[in-house]
Structures are given as structure tokens and as C-alpha cells.
């Protein structure tokens, strides 16, 4: 039952970029990466498991913060090289900065302007 | 006025992944890549310009199909390594398969099931 994993065109590093979109709001929450094991676990457990490139290990989203992502749907694009998840975001916070989502900066007049509030301080999320 | 481009953490290949989201529907249409020139042109022209990795050249989205993407907003994520565009999709077709968007396959019972219709045949979009 893992043939569906073989259809994905993994990068040379064995990864695929994953877009997490909030099911209710349609908001794009974040983009992260998965390897084969992470995607298999995501499908199996029903919660998003990513591959942390910086830490070089599996990363169960919310393992430290509690902000897990319940996965309602897993989609694949036409080139088989991008995955889209429809998720429910626990705590309403996807971003490690304590914001609802990671795309909180907008290009305005030639600079990036922060337009989304911090809902919870990272210190209180992760411990100071 | 190009300092905003320096804030992006480009890959070793000088690229950044870009999510195109339809402004009206919230639908994630596609994910593609831009280099510095493509992103600068996108901001300047107000229509999405990508870097085609397969063709090794700039790709003005819609140059062959007419299915251009008018860019309403350009956002950057917390790690400065993913860009999110809010766009209006000309013709209502973002995918080269003639579908509204590229994420037309859903994982069901261990296989990818196509759940979105072809709105226009690729032959009639690109010429047979």
C-alpha cells in the first residue's frame, strides 16, 4: 500500500515541499518539507509529520508547542513534486513566531512589512 | 529599492519556491520557482514570472496559454525562504493539464484519485 509514495518525484535529497493550508479559512499556513517516512507517517497518524532540514530529523509538528496539524486531506500536484495538506491547526498558531501563519510579511513600497500580530509569545509557547 | 530581494534566502541554485493562491477562492493553484530576476519582474510587472527549471529560462506564466496571473500581493514567510502570491487567475485555469489548479489528485485508500475536471483540453490551450 506504499505505491502512492513511489509516484512522488522526490528531490535528490529525498524530500518534497509540502504546503499546509487551513481547511476552514483557506489560509496558507506554512510550507515545509517531508521525506518518504514523514509523509508515510502523516498519512498513517493523521497528523502532519515533517522533515526538519535544520535539525536533520523527523519533526512531528506541535511536538514542542502542542500546535499539531490534523490532516483532513493530502493532495498531489500535476508534476508529482509538491504535496498540499488541508489541515486543522491546533491553537490557531502555525508559526514558531506565535502567529497564525508564517506568511506575515507583505511587500509594500519595496520593503517587507509585518501585517500579522503575534498571538502568543514564543517564550510562552516553547518555554523561556 | 532591491534590498527586499536580498532578504530572501535563495537556494544554492538561486531559487525560491513560490505558492500561487487565488485571491477570491483561496484555492492553492500551483507551486513553482522563481530566481531573483523572476521575482523582481513579478513585482515590477504585476504578473507572475517564474523560473522554469525544466527549460532553464524565465517563464511568464500564461505566455503560451494566455492564463496569466495578476499579482495582488506578495508575501514572505518567517524563514524568508518561501514566497506566497495572491493572484487573479486569467481563464480560471492555472494547470497545464487544463484544470483550475494543479492539486487535482487526492490520496484515498492508498492511491491518488483525480477529483478535478479538465476544463479545457491542453490541445486547445497550447495548439495540437
PDB file of C-alpha atoms in Angstrom:
ATOM      1  CA  UNK A   1       0.000   0.000   0.000  1.00  0.00           C
ATOM      2  CA  UNK A   2       3.004   2.330  -0.406  1.00  0.00           C
ATOM      3  CA  UNK A   3       2.895   2.589  -4.187  1.00  0.00           C
ATOM      4  CA  UNK A   4       1.451   6.074  -3.858  1.00  0.00           C
ATOM      5  CA  UNK A   5       4.741   7.146  -2.268  1.00  0.00           C
ATOM      6  CA  UNK A   6       6.637   5.891  -5.315  1.00  0.00           C
ATOM      7  CA  UNK A   7       4.659   8.229  -7.555  1.00  0.00           C
ATOM      8  CA  UNK A   8       6.189  11.266  -5.894  1.00  0.00           C
ATOM      9  CA  UNK A   9       9.162  12.852  -7.568  1.00  0.00           C
ATOM     10  CA  UNK A  10      11.418  13.328  -4.567  1.00  0.00           C
ATOM     11  CA  UNK A  11      14.316  15.763  -4.758  1.00  0.00           C
ATOM     12  CA  UNK A  12      17.876  14.464  -4.937  1.00  0.00           C
ATOM     13  CA  UNK A  13      17.829  14.769  -1.125  1.00  0.00           C
ATOM     14  CA  UNK A  14      14.722  12.602  -0.938  1.00  0.00           C
ATOM     15  CA  UNK A  15      12.379  15.433   0.012  1.00  0.00           C
ATOM     16  CA  UNK A  16       9.176  17.005  -1.248  1.00  0.00           C
ATOM     17  CA  UNK A  17       7.872  20.504  -0.423  1.00  0.00           C
ATOM     18  CA  UNK A  18       4.558  20.497   1.425  1.00  0.00           C
ATOM     19  CA  UNK A  19       2.038  23.331   1.623  1.00  0.00           C
ATOM     20  CA  UNK A  20      -0.186  23.272   4.712  1.00  0.00           C
ATOM     21  CA  UNK A  21      -3.491  25.049   4.161  1.00  0.00           C
ATOM     22  CA  UNK A  22      -6.086  25.622   6.875  1.00  0.00           C
ATOM     23  CA  UNK A  23      -9.266  23.822   5.888  1.00  0.00           C
ATOM     24  CA  UNK A  24     -11.716  26.279   7.369  1.00  0.00           C
ATOM     25  CA  UNK A  25     -10.160  29.602   6.406  1.00  0.00           C
ATOM     26  CA  UNK A  26      -8.253  28.580   3.295  1.00  0.00           C
ATOM     27  CA  UNK A  27      -5.221  30.364   4.734  1.00  0.00           C
ATOM     28  CA  UNK A  28      -1.843  29.050   3.621  1.00  0.00           C
ATOM     29  CA  UNK A  29      -0.235  28.390   6.993  1.00  0.00           C
ATOM     30  CA  UNK A  30       3.275  27.280   6.109  1.00  0.00           C
ATOM     31  CA  UNK A  31       5.486  25.391   3.699  1.00  0.00           C
ATOM     32  CA  UNK A  32       7.822  22.709   4.995  1.00  0.00           C
ATOM     33  CA  UNK A  33       9.469  19.533   3.722  1.00  0.00           C
ATOM     34  CA  UNK A  34       8.799  15.838   4.098  1.00  0.00           C
ATOM     35  CA  UNK A  35      10.815  12.777   3.280  1.00  0.00           C
ATOM     36  CA  UNK A  36       9.225   9.454   2.473  1.00  0.00           C
ATOM     37  CA  UNK A  37       8.977   8.388   6.090  1.00  0.00           C
ATOM     38  CA  UNK A  38       7.441  11.703   7.167  1.00  0.00           C
ATOM     39  CA  UNK A  39       4.751  11.511   4.501  1.00  0.00           C
ATOM     40  CA  UNK A  40       4.008   7.867   5.287  1.00  0.00           C
ATOM     41  CA  UNK A  41       3.656   8.737   8.986  1.00  0.00           C
ATOM     42  CA  UNK A  42       1.473  11.740   8.172  1.00  0.00           C
ATOM     43  CA  UNK A  43      -0.920   9.518   6.251  1.00  0.00           C
ATOM     44  CA  UNK A  44      -0.815   6.823   8.917  1.00  0.00           C
ATOM     45  CA  UNK A  45      -1.170   9.012  12.005  1.00  0.00           C
ATOM     46  CA  UNK A  46      -3.419  11.709  10.542  1.00  0.00           C
ATOM     47  CA  UNK A  47      -1.226  14.496  11.886  1.00  0.00           C
ATOM     48  CA  UNK A  48       1.486  16.356   9.967  1.00  0.00           C
ATOM     49  CA  UNK A  49       4.995  14.989  10.350  1.00  0.00           C
ATOM     50  CA  UNK A  50       7.698  16.958   8.552  1.00  0.00           C
ATOM     51  CA  UNK A  51      11.402  16.505   7.962  1.00  0.00           C
ATOM     52  CA  UNK A  52      13.371  19.246   9.650  1.00  0.00           C
ATOM     53  CA  UNK A  53      16.245  20.114   7.350  1.00  0.00           C
ATOM     54  CA  UNK A  54      17.936  22.236  10.018  1.00  0.00           C
ATOM     55  CA  UNK A  55      17.755  19.544  12.673  1.00  0.00           C
ATOM     56  CA  UNK A  56      18.122  16.604  10.300  1.00  0.00           C
ATOM     57  CA  UNK A  57      15.307  14.619  11.885  1.00  0.00           C
ATOM     58  CA  UNK A  58      11.583  13.915  11.736  1.00  0.00           C
ATOM     59  CA  UNK A  59       9.542  16.714  13.232  1.00  0.00           C
ATOM     60  CA  UNK A  60       6.058  15.956  14.485  1.00  0.00           C
ATOM     61  CA  UNK A  61       4.527  19.394  14.063  1.00  0.00           C
ATOM     62  CA  UNK A  62       3.430  20.561  17.505  1.00  0.00           C
ATOM     63  CA  UNK A  63       5.663  18.141  19.441  1.00  0.00           C
ATOM     64  CA  UNK A  64       7.044  21.046  21.467  1.00  0.00           C
ATOM     65  CA  UNK A  65       4.298  23.655  21.083  1.00  0.00           C
ATOM     66  CA  UNK A  66       1.213  21.460  21.074  1.00  0.00           C
ATOM     67  CA  UNK A  67       0.224  23.165  17.829  1.00  0.00           C
ATOM     68  CA  UNK A  68      -0.418  19.987  15.910  1.00  0.00           C
ATOM     69  CA  UNK A  69      -1.944  19.858  12.469  1.00  0.00           C
ATOM     70  CA  UNK A  70      -4.751  17.383  11.987  1.00  0.00           C
ATOM     71  CA  UNK A  71      -4.654  16.300   8.354  1.00  0.00           C
ATOM     72  CA  UNK A  72      -8.012  16.174   6.576  1.00  0.00           C
ATOM     73  CA  UNK A  73      -6.743  15.711   3.040  1.00  0.00           C
ATOM     74  CA  UNK A  74      -3.490  15.016   1.204  1.00  0.00           C
ATOM     75  CA  UNK A  75      -3.194  16.231  -2.391  1.00  0.00           C
ATOM     76  CA  UNK A  76      -0.517  15.912  -5.073  1.00  0.00           C
ATOM     77  CA  UNK A  77       0.172  18.292  -7.933  1.00  0.00           C
ATOM     78  CA  UNK A  78       0.401  17.673 -11.668  1.00  0.00           C
ATOM     79  CA  UNK A  79       4.185  17.269 -11.642  1.00  0.00           C
ATOM     80  CA  UNK A  80       4.104  14.955  -8.622  1.00  0.00           C
ATOM     81  CA  UNK A  81       6.629  17.147  -6.855  1.00  0.00           C
ATOM     82  CA  UNK A  82       4.535  19.199  -4.419  1.00  0.00           C
ATOM     83  CA  UNK A  83       2.116  17.999  -1.718  1.00  0.00           C
ATOM     84  CA  UNK A  84      -0.798  20.049  -0.371  1.00  0.00           C
ATOM     85  CA  UNK A  85      -2.312  19.284   3.026  1.00  0.00           C
ATOM     86  CA  UNK A  86      -5.676  20.508   4.229  1.00  0.00           C
ATOM     87  CA  UNK A  87      -5.343  20.764   7.985  1.00  0.00           C
ATOM     88  CA  UNK A  88      -6.967  21.843  11.197  1.00  0.00           C
ATOM     89  CA  UNK A  89      -4.430  23.917  13.110  1.00  0.00           C
ATOM     90  CA  UNK A  90      -4.457  23.298  16.867  1.00  0.00           C
ATOM     91  CA  UNK A  91      -4.281  26.502  18.883  1.00  0.00           C
ATOM     92  CA  UNK A  92      -4.744  28.551  15.738  1.00  0.00           C
ATOM     93  CA  UNK A  93      -0.975  29.070  15.624  1.00  0.00           C
ATOM     94  CA  UNK A  94       1.148  27.504  12.896  1.00  0.00           C
ATOM     95  CA  UNK A  95       4.212  29.751  13.055  1.00  0.00           C
ATOM     96  CA  UNK A  96       7.070  29.436  15.544  1.00  0.00           C
ATOM     97  CA  UNK A  97       6.891  33.232  15.949  1.00  0.00           C
ATOM     98  CA  UNK A  98       3.485  32.779  17.621  1.00  0.00           C
ATOM     99  CA  UNK A  99       1.492  33.994  14.639  1.00  0.00           C
ATOM    100  CA  UNK A 100      -1.456  32.296  12.977  1.00  0.00           C
ATOM    101  CA  UNK A 101       0.625  31.520   9.897  1.00  0.00           C
ATOM    102  CA  UNK A 102       4.130  32.052   8.562  1.00  0.00           C
ATOM    103  CA  UNK A 103       3.347  34.483   5.722  1.00  0.00           C
ATOM    104  CA  UNK A 104       3.031  37.560   7.894  1.00  0.00           C
ATOM    105  CA  UNK A 105       5.122  39.912   5.771  1.00  0.00           C
ATOM    106  CA  UNK A 106       3.783  41.716   2.721  1.00  0.00           C
ATOM    107  CA  UNK A 107       5.834  43.558   0.102  1.00  0.00           C
ATOM    108  CA  UNK A 108       4.880  47.245   0.248  1.00  0.00           C
ATOM    109  CA  UNK A 109       6.810  50.067  -1.385  1.00  0.00           C
ATOM    110  CA  UNK A 110       9.920  47.986  -1.782  1.00  0.00           C
ATOM    111  CA  UNK A 111      10.088  46.559   1.715  1.00  0.00           C
ATOM    112  CA  UNK A 112       8.646  43.683   3.733  1.00  0.00           C
ATOM    113  CA  UNK A 113       6.038  44.930   6.152  1.00  0.00           C
ATOM    114  CA  UNK A 114       4.784  42.768   9.029  1.00  0.00           C
ATOM    115  CA  UNK A 115       0.996  42.746   8.952  1.00  0.00           C
ATOM    116  CA  UNK A 116       0.007  39.882  11.265  1.00  0.00           C
ATOM    117  CA  UNK A 117       0.021  40.039  15.067  1.00  0.00           C
ATOM    118  CA  UNK A 118       1.839  37.732  17.456  1.00  0.00           C
ATOM    119  CA  UNK A 119      -0.961  35.816  19.170  1.00  0.00           C
ATOM    120  CA  UNK A 120       1.232  34.147  21.768  1.00  0.00           C
ATOM    121  CA  UNK A 121       4.844  34.859  22.615  1.00  0.00           C
ATOM    122  CA  UNK A 122       7.348  32.193  21.548  1.00  0.00           C
ATOM    123  CA  UNK A 123       8.645  32.134  25.128  1.00  0.00           C
ATOM    124  CA  UNK A 124       5.284  31.053  26.441  1.00  0.00           C
ATOM    125  CA  UNK A 125       4.914  28.525  23.625  1.00  0.00           C
ATOM    126  CA  UNK A 126       8.303  26.874  23.935  1.00  0.00           C
ATOM    127  CA  UNK A 127       9.342  27.862  27.431  1.00  0.00           C
ATOM    128  CA  UNK A 128      11.769  30.728  28.070  1.00  0.00           C
TER     129      UNK A 128
ATOM    130  CA  UNK B   1      14.905  49.532  -3.963  1.00  0.00           C
ATOM    131  CA  UNK B   2      16.015  45.907  -4.345  1.00  0.00           C
ATOM    132  CA  UNK B   3      17.041  45.369  -0.730  1.00  0.00           C
ATOM    133  CA  UNK B   4      13.884  43.327  -0.221  1.00  0.00           C
ATOM    134  CA  UNK B   5      15.285  40.758  -2.653  1.00  0.00           C
ATOM    135  CA  UNK B   6      18.427  40.416  -0.535  1.00  0.00           C
ATOM    136  CA  UNK B   7      16.326  39.382   2.446  1.00  0.00           C
ATOM    137  CA  UNK B   8      15.259  36.192   0.710  1.00  0.00           C
ATOM    138  CA  UNK B   9      17.191  33.037   1.491  1.00  0.00           C
ATOM    139  CA  UNK B  10      17.673  31.699  -2.004  1.00  0.00           C
ATOM    140  CA  UNK B  11      18.595  28.058  -2.518  1.00  0.00           C
ATOM    141  CA  UNK B  12      22.116  27.136  -3.638  1.00  0.00           C
ATOM    142  CA  UNK B  13      20.674  27.289  -7.172  1.00  0.00           C
ATOM    143  CA  UNK B  14      19.439  30.835  -6.573  1.00  0.00           C
ATOM    144  CA  UNK B  15      15.770  29.899  -6.423  1.00  0.00           C
ATOM    145  CA  UNK B  16      12.849  30.260  -4.043  1.00  0.00           C
ATOM    146  CA  UNK B  17       9.633  28.192  -4.042  1.00  0.00           C
ATOM    147  CA  UNK B  18       6.514  30.225  -4.702  1.00  0.00           C
ATOM    148  CA  UNK B  19       2.943  29.320  -3.792  1.00  0.00           C
ATOM    149  CA  UNK B  20       0.281  30.935  -6.002  1.00  0.00           C
ATOM    150  CA  UNK B  21      -3.065  31.259  -4.232  1.00  0.00           C
ATOM    151  CA  UNK B  22      -6.235  32.503  -5.886  1.00  0.00           C
ATOM    152  CA  UNK B  23      -7.347  35.674  -4.123  1.00  0.00           C
ATOM    153  CA  UNK B  24     -11.077  35.144  -4.497  1.00  0.00           C
ATOM    154  CA  UNK B  25     -11.426  31.451  -3.753  1.00  0.00           C
ATOM    155  CA  UNK B  26      -8.398  30.910  -1.524  1.00  0.00           C
ATOM    156  CA  UNK B  27      -7.539  27.892  -3.673  1.00  0.00           C
ATOM    157  CA  UNK B  28      -3.866  26.976  -3.851  1.00  0.00           C
ATOM    158  CA  UNK B  29      -3.348  26.972  -7.611  1.00  0.00           C
ATOM    159  CA  UNK B  30       0.239  25.833  -8.019  1.00  0.00           C
ATOM    160  CA  UNK B  31       3.756  25.915  -6.654  1.00  0.00           C
ATOM    161  CA  UNK B  32       6.630  26.952  -8.901  1.00  0.00           C
ATOM    162  CA  UNK B  33      10.068  28.526  -8.555  1.00  0.00           C
ATOM    163  CA  UNK B  34      11.495  31.988  -9.071  1.00  0.00           C
ATOM    164  CA  UNK B  35      15.009  33.308  -9.268  1.00  0.00           C
ATOM    165  CA  UNK B  36      15.903  36.836  -8.327  1.00  0.00           C
ATOM    166  CA  UNK B  37      15.131  38.226 -11.770  1.00  0.00           C
ATOM    167  CA  UNK B  38      11.768  36.468 -11.938  1.00  0.00           C
ATOM    168  CA  UNK B  39      10.672  37.845  -8.588  1.00  0.00           C
ATOM    169  CA  UNK B  40      11.878  41.346  -9.455  1.00  0.00           C
ATOM    170  CA  UNK B  41       9.937  41.195 -12.733  1.00  0.00           C
ATOM    171  CA  UNK B  42       6.861  39.852 -10.962  1.00  0.00           C
ATOM    172  CA  UNK B  43       6.878  42.826  -8.608  1.00  0.00           C
ATOM    173  CA  UNK B  44       7.600  45.267 -11.428  1.00  0.00           C
ATOM    174  CA  UNK B  45       5.118  43.954 -13.996  1.00  0.00           C
ATOM    175  CA  UNK B  46       2.367  42.863 -11.623  1.00  0.00           C
ATOM    176  CA  UNK B  47       2.059  39.470 -13.299  1.00  0.00           C
ATOM    177  CA  UNK B  48       3.703  36.246 -12.192  1.00  0.00           C
ATOM    178  CA  UNK B  49       7.036  35.434 -13.822  1.00  0.00           C
ATOM    179  CA  UNK B  50       8.578  32.122 -12.798  1.00  0.00           C
ATOM    180  CA  UNK B  51      11.860  30.366 -13.473  1.00  0.00           C
ATOM    181  CA  UNK B  52      11.294  27.190 -15.420  1.00  0.00           C
ATOM    182  CA  UNK B  53      13.735  24.628 -14.100  1.00  0.00           C
ATOM    183  CA  UNK B  54      12.995  22.209 -16.931  1.00  0.00           C
ATOM    184  CA  UNK B  55      13.516  24.803 -19.645  1.00  0.00           C
ATOM    185  CA  UNK B  56      16.193  26.790 -17.846  1.00  0.00           C
ATOM    186  CA  UNK B  57      14.636  30.152 -18.612  1.00  0.00           C
ATOM    187  CA  UNK B  58      12.229  32.777 -17.360  1.00  0.00           C
ATOM    188  CA  UNK B  59       8.618  31.767 -17.814  1.00  0.00           C
ATOM    189  CA  UNK B  60       5.984  34.450 -17.953  1.00  0.00           C
ATOM    190  CA  UNK B  61       3.019  32.436 -16.716  1.00  0.00           C
ATOM    191  CA  UNK B  62       0.425  32.458 -19.492  1.00  0.00           C
ATOM    192  CA  UNK B  63       2.858  33.380 -22.252  1.00  0.00           C
ATOM    193  CA  UNK B  64       1.635  30.427 -24.324  1.00  0.00           C
ATOM    194  CA  UNK B  65      -1.785  29.779 -22.813  1.00  0.00           C
ATOM    195  CA  UNK B  66      -2.917  33.301 -22.044  1.00  0.00           C
ATOM    196  CA  UNK B  67      -3.582  32.116 -18.494  1.00  0.00           C
ATOM    197  CA  UNK B  68      -1.688  34.896 -16.804  1.00  0.00           C
ATOM    198  CA  UNK B  69      -1.670  35.515 -13.087  1.00  0.00           C
ATOM    199  CA  UNK B  70      -2.283  39.068 -11.969  1.00  0.00           C
ATOM    200  CA  UNK B  71      -0.438  39.537  -8.696  1.00  0.00           C
ATOM    201  CA  UNK B  72      -2.355  41.325  -5.953  1.00  0.00           C
ATOM    202  CA  UNK B  73       0.013  40.641  -3.083  1.00  0.00           C
ATOM    203  CA  UNK B  74       3.480  39.207  -2.458  1.00  0.00           C
ATOM    204  CA  UNK B  75       4.184  37.687   0.944  1.00  0.00           C
ATOM    205  CA  UNK B  76       7.276  36.180   2.576  1.00  0.00           C
ATOM    206  CA  UNK B  77       7.403  33.539   5.284  1.00  0.00           C
ATOM    207  CA  UNK B  78       9.129  33.553   8.661  1.00  0.00           C
ATOM    208  CA  UNK B  79      12.232  31.765   7.381  1.00  0.00           C
ATOM    209  CA  UNK B  80      12.491  34.033   4.322  1.00  0.00           C
ATOM    210  CA  UNK B  81      12.633  31.003   2.075  1.00  0.00           C
ATOM    211  CA  UNK B  82       9.105  30.723   0.673  1.00  0.00           C
ATOM    212  CA  UNK B  83       7.048  33.326  -1.226  1.00  0.00           C
ATOM    213  CA  UNK B  84       3.242  33.409  -1.327  1.00  0.00           C
ATOM    214  CA  UNK B  85       1.413  35.226  -4.132  1.00  0.00           C
ATOM    215  CA  UNK B  86      -2.233  36.222  -4.042  1.00  0.00           C
ATOM    216  CA  UNK B  87      -3.324  36.213  -7.672  1.00  0.00           C
ATOM    217  CA  UNK B  88      -6.212  36.552 -10.055  1.00  0.00           C
ATOM    218  CA  UNK B  89      -6.038  33.621 -12.466  1.00  0.00           C
ATOM    219  CA  UNK B  90      -6.937  34.522 -16.054  1.00  0.00           C
ATOM    220  CA  UNK B  91      -9.229  31.994 -17.682  1.00  0.00           C
ATOM    221  CA  UNK B  92      -9.722  30.230 -14.356  1.00  0.00           C
ATOM    222  CA  UNK B  93      -7.089  27.699 -15.424  1.00  0.00           C
ATOM    223  CA  UNK B  94      -3.702  27.531 -13.706  1.00  0.00           C
ATOM    224  CA  UNK B  95      -2.668  23.981 -14.609  1.00  0.00           C
ATOM    225  CA  UNK B  96      -1.103  22.902 -17.893  1.00  0.00           C
ATOM    226  CA  UNK B  97      -3.483  19.924 -17.832  1.00  0.00           C
ATOM    227  CA  UNK B  98      -6.374  22.353 -18.353  1.00  0.00           C
ATOM    228  CA  UNK B  99      -7.618  22.171 -14.780  1.00  0.00           C
ATOM    229  CA  UNK B 100      -8.400  25.035 -12.442  1.00  0.00           C
ATOM    230  CA  UNK B 101      -5.374  24.199 -10.311  1.00  0.00           C
ATOM    231  CA  UNK B 102      -2.550  21.684 -10.113  1.00  0.00           C
ATOM    232  CA  UNK B 103      -3.596  19.824  -6.946  1.00  0.00           C
ATOM    233  CA  UNK B 104      -6.255  17.681  -8.566  1.00  0.00           C
ATOM    234  CA  UNK B 105      -5.267  14.358  -7.010  1.00  0.00           C
ATOM    235  CA  UNK B 106      -6.325  13.303  -3.527  1.00  0.00           C
ATOM    236  CA  UNK B 107      -4.947  10.393  -1.538  1.00  0.00           C
ATOM    237  CA  UNK B 108      -7.758   7.890  -0.967  1.00  0.00           C
ATOM    238  CA  UNK B 109      -7.334   4.335   0.231  1.00  0.00           C
ATOM    239  CA  UNK B 110      -3.657   4.280  -0.625  1.00  0.00           C
ATOM    240  CA  UNK B 111      -3.868   5.718  -4.113  1.00  0.00           C
ATOM    241  CA  UNK B 112      -4.024   9.096  -5.833  1.00  0.00           C
ATOM    242  CA  UNK B 113      -7.500   9.753  -7.147  1.00  0.00           C
ATOM    243  CA  UNK B 114      -8.188  12.523  -9.669  1.00  0.00           C
ATOM    244  CA  UNK B 115     -11.041  14.655  -8.377  1.00  0.00           C
ATOM    245  CA  UNK B 116     -10.956  17.796 -10.532  1.00  0.00           C
ATOM    246  CA  UNK B 117     -12.257  18.046 -14.093  1.00  0.00           C
ATOM    247  CA  UNK B 118     -10.343  19.182 -17.165  1.00  0.00           C
ATOM    248  CA  UNK B 119     -11.973  22.498 -18.073  1.00  0.00           C
ATOM    249  CA  UNK B 120     -10.196  22.910 -21.378  1.00  0.00           C
ATOM    250  CA  UNK B 121      -8.116  20.387 -23.283  1.00  0.00           C
ATOM    251  CA  UNK B 122      -4.369  21.089 -23.357  1.00  0.00           C
ATOM    252  CA  UNK B 123      -4.501  20.773 -27.157  1.00  0.00           C
ATOM    253  CA  UNK B 124      -6.895  23.689 -27.420  1.00  0.00           C
ATOM    254  CA  UNK B 125      -4.864  25.686 -24.902  1.00  0.00           C
ATOM    255  CA  UNK B 126      -1.453  25.186 -26.463  1.00  0.00           C
ATOM    256  CA  UNK B 127      -2.322  24.128 -30.005  1.00  0.00           C
ATOM    257  CA  UNK B 128      -2.253  20.485 -31.087  1.00  0.00           C
TER     258      UNK B 128
END
